[in-house]
mmCIF file of C-alpha atoms in Angstrom:
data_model
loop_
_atom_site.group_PDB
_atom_site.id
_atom_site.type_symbol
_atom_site.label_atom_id
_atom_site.label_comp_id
_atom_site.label_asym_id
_atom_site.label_seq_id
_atom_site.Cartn_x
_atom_site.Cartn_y
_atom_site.Cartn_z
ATOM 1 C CA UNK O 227 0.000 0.000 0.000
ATOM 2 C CA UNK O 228 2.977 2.240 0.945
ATOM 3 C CA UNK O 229 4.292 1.915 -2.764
ATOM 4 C CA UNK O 230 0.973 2.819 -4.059
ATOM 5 C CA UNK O 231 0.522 5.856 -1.585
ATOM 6 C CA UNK O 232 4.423 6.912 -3.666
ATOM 7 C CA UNK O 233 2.770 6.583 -6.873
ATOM 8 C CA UNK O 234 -0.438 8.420 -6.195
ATOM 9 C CA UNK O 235 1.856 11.204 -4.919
ATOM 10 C CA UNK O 236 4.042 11.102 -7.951
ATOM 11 C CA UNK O 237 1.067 11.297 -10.417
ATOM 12 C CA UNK O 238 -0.409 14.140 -8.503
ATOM 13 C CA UNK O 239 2.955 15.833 -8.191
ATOM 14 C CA UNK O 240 3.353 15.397 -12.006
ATOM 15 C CA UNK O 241 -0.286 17.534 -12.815
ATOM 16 C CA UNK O 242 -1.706 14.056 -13.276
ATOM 17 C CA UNK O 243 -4.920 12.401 -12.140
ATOM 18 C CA UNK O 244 -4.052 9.224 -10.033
ATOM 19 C CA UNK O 245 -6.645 6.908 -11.787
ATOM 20 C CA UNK O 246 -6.259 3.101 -10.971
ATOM 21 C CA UNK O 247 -4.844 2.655 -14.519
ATOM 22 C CA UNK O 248 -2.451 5.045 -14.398
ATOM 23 C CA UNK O 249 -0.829 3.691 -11.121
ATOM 24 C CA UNK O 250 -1.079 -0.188 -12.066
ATOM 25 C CA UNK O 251 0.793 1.015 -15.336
ATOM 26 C CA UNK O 252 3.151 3.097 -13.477
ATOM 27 C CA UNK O 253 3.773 0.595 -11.083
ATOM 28 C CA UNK O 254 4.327 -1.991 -13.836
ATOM 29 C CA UNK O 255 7.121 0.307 -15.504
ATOM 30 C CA UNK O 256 8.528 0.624 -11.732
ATOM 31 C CA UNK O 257 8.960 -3.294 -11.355
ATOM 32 C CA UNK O 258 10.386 -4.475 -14.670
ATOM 33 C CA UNK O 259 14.150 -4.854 -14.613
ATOM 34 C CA UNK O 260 14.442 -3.932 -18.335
ATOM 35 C CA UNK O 261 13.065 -1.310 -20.310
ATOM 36 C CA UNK O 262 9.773 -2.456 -20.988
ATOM 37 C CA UNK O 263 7.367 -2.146 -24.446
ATOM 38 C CA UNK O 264 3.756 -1.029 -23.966
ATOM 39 C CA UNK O 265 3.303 -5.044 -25.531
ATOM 40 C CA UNK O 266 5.012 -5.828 -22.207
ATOM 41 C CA UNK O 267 3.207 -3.868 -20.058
ATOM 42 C CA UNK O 268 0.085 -4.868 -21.164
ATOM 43 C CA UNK O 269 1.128 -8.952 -21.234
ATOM 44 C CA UNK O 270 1.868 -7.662 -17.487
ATOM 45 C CA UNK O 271 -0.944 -6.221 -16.394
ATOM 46 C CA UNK O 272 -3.151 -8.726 -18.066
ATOM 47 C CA UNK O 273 -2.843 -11.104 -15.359
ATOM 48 C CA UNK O 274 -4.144 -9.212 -12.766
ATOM 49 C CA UNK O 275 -6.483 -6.223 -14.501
ATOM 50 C CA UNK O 276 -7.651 -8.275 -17.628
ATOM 51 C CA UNK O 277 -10.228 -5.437 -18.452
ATOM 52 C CA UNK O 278 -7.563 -3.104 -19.182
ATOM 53 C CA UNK O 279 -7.486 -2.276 -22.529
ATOM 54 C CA UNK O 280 -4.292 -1.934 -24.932
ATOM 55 C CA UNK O 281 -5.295 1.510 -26.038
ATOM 56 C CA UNK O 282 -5.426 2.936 -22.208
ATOM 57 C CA UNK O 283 -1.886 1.448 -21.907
ATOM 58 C CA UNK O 284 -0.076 3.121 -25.275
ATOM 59 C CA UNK O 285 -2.392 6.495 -23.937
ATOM 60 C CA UNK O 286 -1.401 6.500 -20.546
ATOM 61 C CA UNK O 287 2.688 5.948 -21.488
ATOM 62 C CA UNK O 288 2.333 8.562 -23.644
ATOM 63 C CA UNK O 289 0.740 10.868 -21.502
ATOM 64 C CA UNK O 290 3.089 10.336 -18.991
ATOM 65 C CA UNK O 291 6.225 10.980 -21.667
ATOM 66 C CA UNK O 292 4.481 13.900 -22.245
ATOM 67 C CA UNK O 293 4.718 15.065 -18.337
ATOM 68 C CA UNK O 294 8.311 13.737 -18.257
ATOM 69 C CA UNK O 295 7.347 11.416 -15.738
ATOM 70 C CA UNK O 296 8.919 8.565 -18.063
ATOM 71 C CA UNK O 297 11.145 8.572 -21.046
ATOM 72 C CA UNK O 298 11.014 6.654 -24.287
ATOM 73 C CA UNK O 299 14.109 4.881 -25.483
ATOM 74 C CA UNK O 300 13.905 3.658 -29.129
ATOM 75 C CA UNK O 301 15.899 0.974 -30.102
ATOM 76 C CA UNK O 302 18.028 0.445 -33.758
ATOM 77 C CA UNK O 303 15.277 -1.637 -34.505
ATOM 78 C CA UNK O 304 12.807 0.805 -34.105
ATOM 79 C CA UNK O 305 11.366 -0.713 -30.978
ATOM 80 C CA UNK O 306 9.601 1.752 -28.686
ATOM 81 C CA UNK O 307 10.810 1.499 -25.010
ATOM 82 C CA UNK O 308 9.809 2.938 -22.007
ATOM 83 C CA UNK O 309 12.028 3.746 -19.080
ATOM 84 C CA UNK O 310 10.676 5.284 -15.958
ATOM 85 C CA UNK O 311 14.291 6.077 -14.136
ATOM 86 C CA UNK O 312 14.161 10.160 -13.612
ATOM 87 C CA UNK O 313 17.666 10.442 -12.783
ATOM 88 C CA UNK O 314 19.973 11.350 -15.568
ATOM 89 C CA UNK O 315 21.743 8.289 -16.697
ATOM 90 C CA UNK O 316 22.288 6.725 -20.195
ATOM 91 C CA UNK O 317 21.992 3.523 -21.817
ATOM 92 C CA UNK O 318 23.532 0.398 -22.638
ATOM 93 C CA UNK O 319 22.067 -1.833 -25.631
ATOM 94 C CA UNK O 320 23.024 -5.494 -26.610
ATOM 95 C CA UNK O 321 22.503 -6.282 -29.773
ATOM 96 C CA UNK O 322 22.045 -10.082 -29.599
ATOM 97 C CA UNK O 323 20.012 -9.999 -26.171
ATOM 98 C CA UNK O 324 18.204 -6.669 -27.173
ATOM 99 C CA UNK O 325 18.631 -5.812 -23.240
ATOM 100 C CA UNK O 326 18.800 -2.543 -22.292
ATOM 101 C CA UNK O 327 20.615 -1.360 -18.883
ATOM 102 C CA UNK O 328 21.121 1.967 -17.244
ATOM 103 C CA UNK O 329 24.541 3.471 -16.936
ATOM 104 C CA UNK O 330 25.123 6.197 -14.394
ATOM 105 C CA UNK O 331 28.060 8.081 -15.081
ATOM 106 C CA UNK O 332 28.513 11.608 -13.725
#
């Protein structure tokens, strides 16, 4: 509940309305170790909110791209990822894996 109370805040903090959707998808984006697709996301959320629809999910990441509350890292394949790390870091890409990983370098 305590992580949920964070998000709410976050939202909120961001100009956002905390809507259940918008937390269960920020949450998501908060517990994958990679940089998830909205394809991911959704296969994620699926499990446990199987009335969410795909278009809420590509609407809400965008939305919160928009409020720089995440960041969108595009692959050389063209593959749209989402990363929801707010401190300034860059990225590492394998090529054979397609893994992405945050470097922090000051």
């Amino acid at each position: 509940m305590e992580k949920l109370d964070r998000i709410r805040k976050t939202l909120i903090n961001h100009g956002l309305k905390a809507t259940l959707q918008r937390m269960v998808i920020y949450q998501a984006l908060l517990d994958y170790d990679s940089h998830p697709t909205a394809d991911d996301i959704i296969g994620c959320l699926k499990q446990s909110y199987p009335g969410i629809s795909s278009d809420t999910v590509y609407k809400t990441l965008e939305t919160f791209v928009q409020e720089n509350l995440i960041r969108r890292v595009k692959t050389d394949q063209d593959i749209m990822r989402y990363d929801a790390v707010s401190k300034h870091h860059h990225h590492l890409y394998c090529e054979e894996s397609h893994r992405i990983e945050d470097y922090f370098d000051e």
